PDB file of C-alpha atoms in Angstrom:
ATOM      1  CA  GLU A  83     -22.895   7.087  12.538  1.00  0.00           C
ATOM      2  CA  VAL A  84     -24.514   3.838  11.164  1.00  0.00           C
ATOM      3  CA  GLN A  85     -27.810   3.572   9.524  1.00  0.00           C
ATOM      4  CA  LEU A  86     -30.536   1.699   7.893  1.00  0.00           C
ATOM      5  CA  VAL A  87     -33.068   3.063   6.524  1.00  0.00           C
ATOM      6  CA  GLU A  88     -36.055   1.193   5.282  1.00  0.00           C
ATOM      7  CA  SER A  89     -39.113   2.309   2.344  1.00  0.00           C
ATOM      8  CA  GLY A  90     -41.140   0.818  -0.014  1.00  0.00           C
ATOM      9  CA  GLY A  91     -43.989  -0.464   2.506  1.00  0.00           C
ATOM     10  CA  GLY A  92     -47.458   0.095   1.704  1.00  0.00           C
ATOM     11  CA  PHE A  93     -50.851  -1.319   1.021  1.00  0.00           C
ATOM     12  CA  VAL A  94     -51.407  -3.879  -1.513  1.00  0.00           C
ATOM     13  CA  LYS A  95     -54.147  -6.455  -2.743  1.00  0.00           C
ATOM     14  CA  PRO A  96     -53.350 -10.215  -1.686  1.00  0.00           C
ATOM     15  CA  GLY A  97     -51.657 -11.510  -4.857  1.00  0.00           C
ATOM     16  CA  GLY A  98     -49.956  -8.491  -5.369  1.00  0.00           C
ATOM     17  CA  SER A  99     -46.391  -7.344  -5.278  1.00  0.00           C
ATOM     18  CA  LEU A 100     -44.047  -5.436  -3.482  1.00  0.00           C
ATOM     19  CA  ARG A 101     -40.446  -3.925  -3.387  1.00  0.00           C
ATOM     20  CA  LEU A 102     -38.920  -2.988  -0.399  1.00  0.00           C
ATOM     21  CA  SER A 103     -35.485  -1.296  -0.183  1.00  0.00           C
ATOM     22  CA  CYS A 104     -33.299  -0.602   2.949  1.00  0.00           C
ATOM     23  CA  ALA A 105     -30.447   1.838   2.530  1.00  0.00           C
ATOM     24  CA  GLY A 106     -27.558   1.817   4.298  1.00  0.00           C
ATOM     25  CA  SER A 107     -24.789   3.332   5.659  1.00  0.00           C
ATOM     26  CA  GLY A 108     -22.173   3.794   8.293  1.00  0.00           C
ATOM     27  CA  PHE A 109     -20.611   1.453   8.095  1.00  0.00           C
ATOM     28  CA  THR A 110     -18.858  -1.415   4.866  1.00  0.00           C
ATOM     29  CA  PHE A 111     -21.992  -2.436   3.622  1.00  0.00           C
ATOM     30  CA  SER A 112     -20.388  -4.875   0.784  1.00  0.00           C
ATOM     31  CA  ASP A 113     -18.686  -6.894   4.145  1.00  0.00           C
ATOM     32  CA  ALA A 114     -21.936  -7.373   5.843  1.00  0.00           C
ATOM     33  CA  TRP A 115     -24.502 -10.388   5.587  1.00  0.00           C
ATOM     34  CA  MET A 116     -28.068  -8.746   5.086  1.00  0.00           C
ATOM     35  CA  SER A 117     -31.187  -9.919   6.789  1.00  0.00           C
ATOM     36  CA  TRP A 118     -34.956  -9.001   6.723  1.00  0.00           C
ATOM     37  CA  VAL A 119     -37.189  -9.504   9.593  1.00  0.00           C
ATOM     38  CA  ARG A 120     -40.721  -9.195   9.967  1.00  0.00           C
ATOM     39  CA  GLN A 121     -43.176  -8.596  12.953  1.00  0.00           C
ATOM     40  CA  ALA A 122     -46.745  -9.357  12.615  1.00  0.00           C
ATOM     41  CA  PRO A 123     -48.544  -6.595  14.299  1.00  0.00           C
ATOM     42  CA  GLY A 124     -48.931  -7.513  17.874  1.00  0.00           C
ATOM     43  CA  LYS A 125     -46.591 -11.030  17.029  1.00  0.00           C
ATOM     44  CA  GLY A 126     -43.314 -11.985  17.707  1.00  0.00           C
ATOM     45  CA  LEU A 127     -40.159 -11.654  15.476  1.00  0.00           C
ATOM     46  CA  GLU A 128     -40.000 -13.902  12.373  1.00  0.00           C
ATOM     47  CA  TRP A 129     -36.441 -14.118  10.147  1.00  0.00           C
ATOM     48  CA  VAL A 130     -37.647 -13.337   6.519  1.00  0.00           C
ATOM     49  CA  GLY A 131     -34.227 -14.456   4.740  1.00  0.00           C
ATOM     50  CA  ARG A 132     -30.624 -13.492   4.144  1.00  0.00           C
ATOM     51  CA  ILE A 133     -28.126 -12.689   1.475  1.00  0.00           C
ATOM     52  CA  LYS A 134     -24.754 -13.170   2.062  1.00  0.00           C
ATOM     53  CA  SER A 135     -21.844 -10.988   0.885  1.00  0.00           C
ATOM     54  CA  GLN A 136     -20.858 -11.392  -2.780  1.00  0.00           C
ATOM     55  CA  THR A 137     -17.138 -12.037  -1.187  1.00  0.00           C
ATOM     56  CA  ASN A 138     -18.978 -14.842   0.662  1.00  0.00           C
ATOM     57  CA  SER A 139     -20.562 -15.757  -2.713  1.00  0.00           C
ATOM     58  CA  GLY A 140     -23.524 -13.589  -2.243  1.00  0.00           C
ATOM     59  CA  THR A 141     -25.818 -16.811  -2.193  1.00  0.00           C
ATOM     60  CA  THR A 142     -29.458 -16.045  -0.259  1.00  0.00           C
ATOM     61  CA  ASP A 143     -31.719 -17.793   2.411  1.00  0.00           C
ATOM     62  CA  TYR A 144     -35.298 -17.661   3.211  1.00  0.00           C
ATOM     63  CA  ALA A 145     -37.556 -19.046   5.667  1.00  0.00           C
ATOM     64  CA  ALA A 146     -40.040 -21.377   4.496  1.00  0.00           C
ATOM     65  CA  PRO A 147     -43.421 -19.543   4.708  1.00  0.00           C
ATOM     66  CA  VAL A 148     -41.886 -17.232   1.797  1.00  0.00           C
ATOM     67  CA  LYS A 149     -39.501 -19.295  -0.147  1.00  0.00           C
ATOM     68  CA  GLY A 150     -40.419 -19.009  -3.630  1.00  0.00           C
ATOM     69  CA  ARG A 151     -42.329 -15.721  -3.296  1.00  0.00           C
ATOM     70  CA  PHE A 152     -39.776 -13.250  -1.900  1.00  0.00           C
ATOM     71  CA  THR A 153     -36.119 -12.711  -3.150  1.00  0.00           C
ATOM     72  CA  ILE A 154     -33.851 -10.860  -1.767  1.00  0.00           C
ATOM     73  CA  SER A 155     -30.992  -8.787  -3.726  1.00  0.00           C
ATOM     74  CA  ARG A 156     -28.716  -6.255  -2.889  1.00  0.00           C
ATOM     75  CA  ASP A 157     -26.870  -3.506  -4.880  1.00  0.00           C
ATOM     76  CA  ASP A 158     -23.534  -3.032  -2.853  1.00  0.00           C
ATOM     77  CA  ALA A 159     -22.399   0.126  -5.111  1.00  0.00           C
ATOM     78  CA  LYS A 160     -25.217   1.827  -3.965  1.00  0.00           C
ATOM     79  CA  ASN A 161     -25.185   0.192  -0.687  1.00  0.00           C
ATOM     80  CA  MET A 162     -28.849  -0.548  -1.173  1.00  0.00           C
ATOM     81  CA  LEU A 163     -30.998  -4.055   0.158  1.00  0.00           C
ATOM     82  CA  TYR A 164     -33.655  -5.082  -1.767  1.00  0.00           C
ATOM     83  CA  LEU A 165     -36.746  -7.667  -0.789  1.00  0.00           C
ATOM     84  CA  GLN A 166     -38.978  -8.486  -3.972  1.00  0.00           C
ATOM     85  CA  MET A 167     -42.399  -9.647  -2.323  1.00  0.00           C
ATOM     86  CA  ASN A 168     -44.490 -11.519  -5.030  1.00  0.00           C
ATOM     87  CA  SER A 169     -47.418 -13.581  -4.700  1.00  0.00           C
ATOM     88  CA  LEU A 170     -48.698 -11.528  -1.474  1.00  0.00           C
ATOM     89  CA  GLN A 171     -50.725 -12.801   1.375  1.00  0.00           C
ATOM     90  CA  ILE A 172     -52.700 -11.634   3.924  1.00  0.00           C
ATOM     91  CA  GLU A 173     -50.271 -13.268   6.585  1.00  0.00           C
ATOM     92  CA  ASP A 174     -47.793 -11.491   5.127  1.00  0.00           C
ATOM     93  CA  THR A 175     -48.828  -8.056   6.667  1.00  0.00           C
ATOM     94  CA  ALA A 176     -45.892  -7.270   9.298  1.00  0.00           C
ATOM     95  CA  LEU A 177     -43.764  -4.335  10.141  1.00  0.00           C
ATOM     96  CA  TYR A 178     -40.264  -5.619   7.986  1.00  0.00           C
ATOM     97  CA  TYR A 179     -37.125  -4.481   9.327  1.00  0.00           C
ATOM     98  CA  CYS A 180     -33.330  -4.533   8.035  1.00  0.00           C
ATOM     99  CA  THR A 181     -30.901  -6.072   9.849  1.00  0.00           C
ATOM    100  CA  THR A 182     -27.224  -6.626  10.035  1.00  0.00           C
ATOM    101  CA  ARG A 183     -24.461  -7.923  12.079  1.00  0.00           C
ATOM    102  CA  TYR A 184     -21.721  -5.816  10.967  1.00  0.00           C
ATOM    103  CA  ARG A 185     -19.215  -6.414  13.034  1.00  0.00           C
ATOM    104  CA  ILE A 186     -18.691  -9.210  16.173  1.00  0.00           C
ATOM    105  CA  GLY A 187     -21.304  -7.960  18.802  1.00  0.00           C
ATOM    106  CA  VAL A 188     -22.642  -5.090  16.825  1.00  0.00           C
ATOM    107  CA  ASP A 189     -26.296  -4.968  15.158  1.00  0.00           C
ATOM    108  CA  VAL A 190     -28.087  -2.472  13.830  1.00  0.00           C
ATOM    109  CA  TRP A 191     -31.702  -2.602  12.520  1.00  0.00           C
ATOM    110  CA  GLY A 192     -33.876  -0.109  10.857  1.00  0.00           C
ATOM    111  CA  GLN A 193     -36.929   1.232  12.168  1.00  0.00           C
ATOM    112  CA  GLY A 194     -38.936  -0.956   9.919  1.00  0.00           C
ATOM    113  CA  THR A 195     -41.389  -0.349   6.839  1.00  0.00           C
ATOM    114  CA  MET A 196     -45.007  -1.816   7.235  1.00  0.00           C
ATOM    115  CA  VAL A 197     -46.636  -4.207   4.580  1.00  0.00           C
ATOM    116  CA  THR A 198     -50.119  -4.333   4.687  1.00  0.00           C
ATOM    117  CA  VAL A 199     -52.005  -6.846   2.059  1.00  0.00           C
ATOM    118  CA  SER A 200     -55.443  -6.219   2.276  1.00  0.00           C
ATOM    119  CA  SER A 201     -58.312  -6.660  -0.031  1.00  0.00           C
TER     120      SER A 201
ATOM    121  CA  GLN B 299     -46.048 -21.841  16.897  1.00  0.00           C
ATOM    122  CA  SER B 300     -41.914 -20.889  17.068  1.00  0.00           C
ATOM    123  CA  VAL B 301     -39.548 -23.572  16.971  1.00  0.00           C
ATOM    124  CA  LEU B 302     -37.632 -22.085  20.364  1.00  0.00           C
ATOM    125  CA  THR B 303     -39.877 -21.921  23.147  1.00  0.00           C
ATOM    126  CA  GLN B 304     -39.828 -19.134  25.728  1.00  0.00           C
ATOM    127  CA  PRO B 305     -42.379 -18.237  28.395  1.00  0.00           C
ATOM    128  CA  PRO B 306     -45.392 -15.746  27.383  1.00  0.00           C
ATOM    129  CA  SER B 307     -44.231 -13.329  30.437  1.00  0.00           C
ATOM    130  CA  VAL B 308     -42.798 -13.509  33.405  1.00  0.00           C
ATOM    131  CA  SER B 309     -42.651 -10.596  36.183  1.00  0.00           C
ATOM    132  CA  ALA B 310     -40.794  -9.473  38.924  1.00  0.00           C
ATOM    133  CA  ALA B 311     -39.704  -6.270  41.575  1.00  0.00           C
ATOM    134  CA  PRO B 312     -37.882  -3.675  40.933  1.00  0.00           C
ATOM    135  CA  GLY B 313     -34.053  -4.302  41.915  1.00  0.00           C
ATOM    136  CA  GLN B 314     -34.492  -8.381  41.907  1.00  0.00           C
ATOM    137  CA  LYS B 315     -33.649 -10.509  39.643  1.00  0.00           C
ATOM    138  CA  VAL B 316     -35.603 -12.606  36.540  1.00  0.00           C
ATOM    139  CA  THR B 317     -34.955 -15.390  34.183  1.00  0.00           C
ATOM    140  CA  ILE B 318     -36.228 -16.042  30.946  1.00  0.00           C
ATOM    141  CA  SER B 319     -35.901 -19.311  29.436  1.00  0.00           C
ATOM    142  CA  CYS B 320     -35.588 -20.482  25.362  1.00  0.00           C
ATOM    143  CA  SER B 321     -35.952 -24.112  24.828  1.00  0.00           C
ATOM    144  CA  GLY B 322     -35.171 -25.396  21.285  1.00  0.00           C
ATOM    145  CA  SER B 323     -33.149 -28.632  20.249  1.00  0.00           C
ATOM    146  CA  SER B 324     -30.490 -30.309  18.522  1.00  0.00           C
ATOM    147  CA  SER B 325     -30.479 -28.434  15.316  1.00  0.00           C
ATOM    148  CA  ASN B 326     -30.599 -25.175  16.620  1.00  0.00           C
ATOM    149  CA  ILE B 327     -29.134 -24.093  20.524  1.00  0.00           C
ATOM    150  CA  GLY B 328     -27.782 -27.060  21.045  1.00  0.00           C
ATOM    151  CA  ASN B 329     -25.040 -26.578  18.179  1.00  0.00           C
ATOM    152  CA  ASN B 330     -25.173 -22.461  17.656  1.00  0.00           C
ATOM    153  CA  TYR B 331     -24.738 -20.034  19.255  1.00  0.00           C
ATOM    154  CA  VAL B 332     -27.740 -18.028  20.728  1.00  0.00           C
ATOM    155  CA  SER B 333     -28.424 -14.306  21.064  1.00  0.00           C
ATOM    156  CA  TRP B 334     -30.949 -12.526  22.958  1.00  0.00           C
ATOM    157  CA  TYR B 335     -32.464  -9.343  21.763  1.00  0.00           C
ATOM    158  CA  ARG B 336     -34.515  -6.629  24.047  1.00  0.00           C
ATOM    159  CA  GLN B 337     -37.386  -4.729  22.178  1.00  0.00           C
ATOM    160  CA  LEU B 338     -39.090  -1.545  23.984  1.00  0.00           C
ATOM    161  CA  PRO B 339     -42.867  -0.702  22.455  1.00  0.00           C
ATOM    162  CA  GLY B 340     -42.666   0.977  19.536  1.00  0.00           C
ATOM    163  CA  THR B 341     -38.665   0.338  18.629  1.00  0.00           C
ATOM    164  CA  ALA B 342     -36.562  -2.279  16.677  1.00  0.00           C
ATOM    165  CA  PRO B 343     -35.383  -4.903  18.844  1.00  0.00           C
ATOM    166  CA  LYS B 344     -31.931  -4.651  20.377  1.00  0.00           C
ATOM    167  CA  LEU B 345     -29.172  -6.922  20.521  1.00  0.00           C
ATOM    168  CA  LEU B 346     -28.313  -7.733  24.422  1.00  0.00           C
ATOM    169  CA  ILE B 347     -26.343 -11.068  24.314  1.00  0.00           C
ATOM    170  CA  TYR B 348     -24.532 -12.821  21.604  1.00  0.00           C
ATOM    171  CA  ASP B 349     -22.635 -15.894  21.538  1.00  0.00           C
ATOM    172  CA  ASN B 350     -24.531 -17.058  24.228  1.00  0.00           C
ATOM    173  CA  ASN B 351     -22.824 -14.885  26.962  1.00  0.00           C
ATOM    174  CA  LYS B 352     -21.114 -12.111  25.305  1.00  0.00           C
ATOM    175  CA  ARG B 353     -22.616  -8.539  25.940  1.00  0.00           C
ATOM    176  CA  PRO B 354     -22.216  -5.774  22.861  1.00  0.00           C
ATOM    177  CA  SER B 355     -20.276  -2.730  23.906  1.00  0.00           C
ATOM    178  CA  GLY B 356     -22.580  -0.549  26.070  1.00  0.00           C
ATOM    179  CA  ILE B 357     -25.285  -3.306  27.293  1.00  0.00           C
ATOM    180  CA  PRO B 358     -24.423  -3.474  31.478  1.00  0.00           C
ATOM    181  CA  ASP B 359     -23.724  -6.038  33.159  1.00  0.00           C
ATOM    182  CA  ARG B 360     -26.857  -6.696  34.755  1.00  0.00           C
ATOM    183  CA  PHE B 361     -27.867  -8.965  31.822  1.00  0.00           C
ATOM    184  CA  SER B 362     -26.107 -12.343  31.522  1.00  0.00           C
ATOM    185  CA  GLY B 363     -26.482 -15.059  29.054  1.00  0.00           C
ATOM    186  CA  SER B 364     -26.192 -18.825  29.558  1.00  0.00           C
ATOM    187  CA  LYS B 365     -26.243 -21.912  27.361  1.00  0.00           C
ATOM    188  CA  SER B 366     -27.178 -25.748  28.559  1.00  0.00           C
ATOM    189  CA  GLY B 367     -27.568 -28.175  25.885  1.00  0.00           C
ATOM    190  CA  THR B 368     -30.949 -27.376  23.965  1.00  0.00           C
ATOM    191  CA  SER B 369     -31.983 -24.413  26.096  1.00  0.00           C
ATOM    192  CA  ALA B 370     -30.914 -21.129  26.680  1.00  0.00           C
ATOM    193  CA  THR B 371     -31.345 -18.396  29.690  1.00  0.00           C
ATOM    194  CA  LEU B 372     -31.160 -14.386  29.972  1.00  0.00           C
ATOM    195  CA  ALA B 373     -30.822 -12.990  33.312  1.00  0.00           C
ATOM    196  CA  ILE B 374     -31.701  -9.824  34.290  1.00  0.00           C
ATOM    197  CA  THR B 375     -30.179  -8.469  37.919  1.00  0.00           C
ATOM    198  CA  GLY B 376     -31.274  -4.860  39.310  1.00  0.00           C
ATOM    199  CA  LEU B 377     -34.549  -4.697  37.625  1.00  0.00           C
ATOM    200  CA  GLN B 378     -35.707  -0.619  36.667  1.00  0.00           C
ATOM    201  CA  THR B 379     -38.712  -0.281  35.694  1.00  0.00           C
ATOM    202  CA  GLY B 380     -37.158   0.553  32.482  1.00  0.00           C
ATOM    203  CA  ASP B 381     -36.596  -3.334  31.700  1.00  0.00           C
ATOM    204  CA  GLU B 382     -40.578  -3.472  31.045  1.00  0.00           C
ATOM    205  CA  ALA B 383     -40.411  -5.214  27.229  1.00  0.00           C
ATOM    206  CA  ASP B 384     -40.492  -8.174  25.204  1.00  0.00           C
ATOM    207  CA  TYR B 385     -37.517 -10.098  25.054  1.00  0.00           C
ATOM    208  CA  TYR B 386     -36.659 -12.519  22.233  1.00  0.00           C
ATOM    209  CA  CYS B 387     -33.831 -15.050  22.169  1.00  0.00           C
ATOM    210  CA  GLY B 388     -32.414 -16.295  18.897  1.00  0.00           C
ATOM    211  CA  THR B 389     -30.317 -18.666  16.991  1.00  0.00           C
ATOM    212  CA  TRP B 390     -29.497 -20.275  13.531  1.00  0.00           C
ATOM    213  CA  ASP B 391     -31.278 -23.576  12.779  1.00  0.00           C
ATOM    214  CA  SER B 392     -29.299 -26.073  10.883  1.00  0.00           C
ATOM    215  CA  SER B 393     -32.288 -28.876  10.039  1.00  0.00           C
ATOM    216  CA  LEU B 394     -33.694 -28.931   6.413  1.00  0.00           C
ATOM    217  CA  SER B 395     -35.367 -25.812   6.434  1.00  0.00           C
ATOM    218  CA  ALA B 396     -32.152 -23.942   7.452  1.00  0.00           C
ATOM    219  CA  GLY B 397     -32.556 -20.279   8.479  1.00  0.00           C
ATOM    220  CA  TRP B 398     -32.601 -18.131  11.535  1.00  0.00           C
ATOM    221  CA  VAL B 399     -35.033 -18.607  14.381  1.00  0.00           C
ATOM    222  CA  PHE B 400     -36.846 -16.757  17.177  1.00  0.00           C
ATOM    223  CA  GLY B 401     -38.788 -17.663  19.913  1.00  0.00           C
ATOM    224  CA  GLY B 402     -41.872 -16.211  20.595  1.00  0.00           C
ATOM    225  CA  GLY B 403     -40.529 -13.430  23.149  1.00  0.00           C
ATOM    226  CA  THR B 404     -42.007 -12.766  26.344  1.00  0.00           C
ATOM    227  CA  LYS B 405     -42.968 -10.319  28.261  1.00  0.00           C
ATOM    228  CA  LEU B 406     -41.507  -8.903  30.857  1.00  0.00           C
ATOM    229  CA  THR B 407     -42.983  -6.617  33.694  1.00  0.00           C
ATOM    230  CA  VAL B 408     -41.476  -4.795  36.448  1.00  0.00           C
ATOM    231  CA  LEU B 409     -44.234  -4.936  39.277  1.00  0.00           C
TER     232      LEU B 409
END
């Protein structure tokens, strides 16, 4: 079964840091371009960033609101995707999904992990 | 304020047809493929349409997508109560701040 499972969410104070993880299974993780998408409570979807496969240089792209604060990385040996979030702000409060289109026309999304930034 | 503009809500009766529009610009819809997603309450988004008008395996042909210029449209025919959900369009934006962009979402109500 193709699956993505996020973890690492929780409560953090403004200015704090958190690292989210996403475990992939059932597909060739190393070939997949992986993305993070977030959804603030009651709001729409917002793309956070992506990391290409290592065969495509493994480069990263980020949305403007998180650039310079968030870092996406991957460990293909462990089939793991990470999102390091620093200098967290209240506006970063959201449900964070990892997702990939691992094959043409086939998306997989995790169930999401909730991050709450509050003093 | 989303880069892609969708109507906040649409509604129609069971069995009817509804369309959801998604308006963008030449840096996104105009030069890139559009995807459509459905999100049922409390669940992760699900891909409905990719590459403007292609349906993933398992998506019924009641769902169709089209694109013209800098706008895209999702059409749903034979509406069912189970179609009540939030619908999002998405595409790559090739502007200076390149990245994937979503529409603000459209709440579909089946009356």
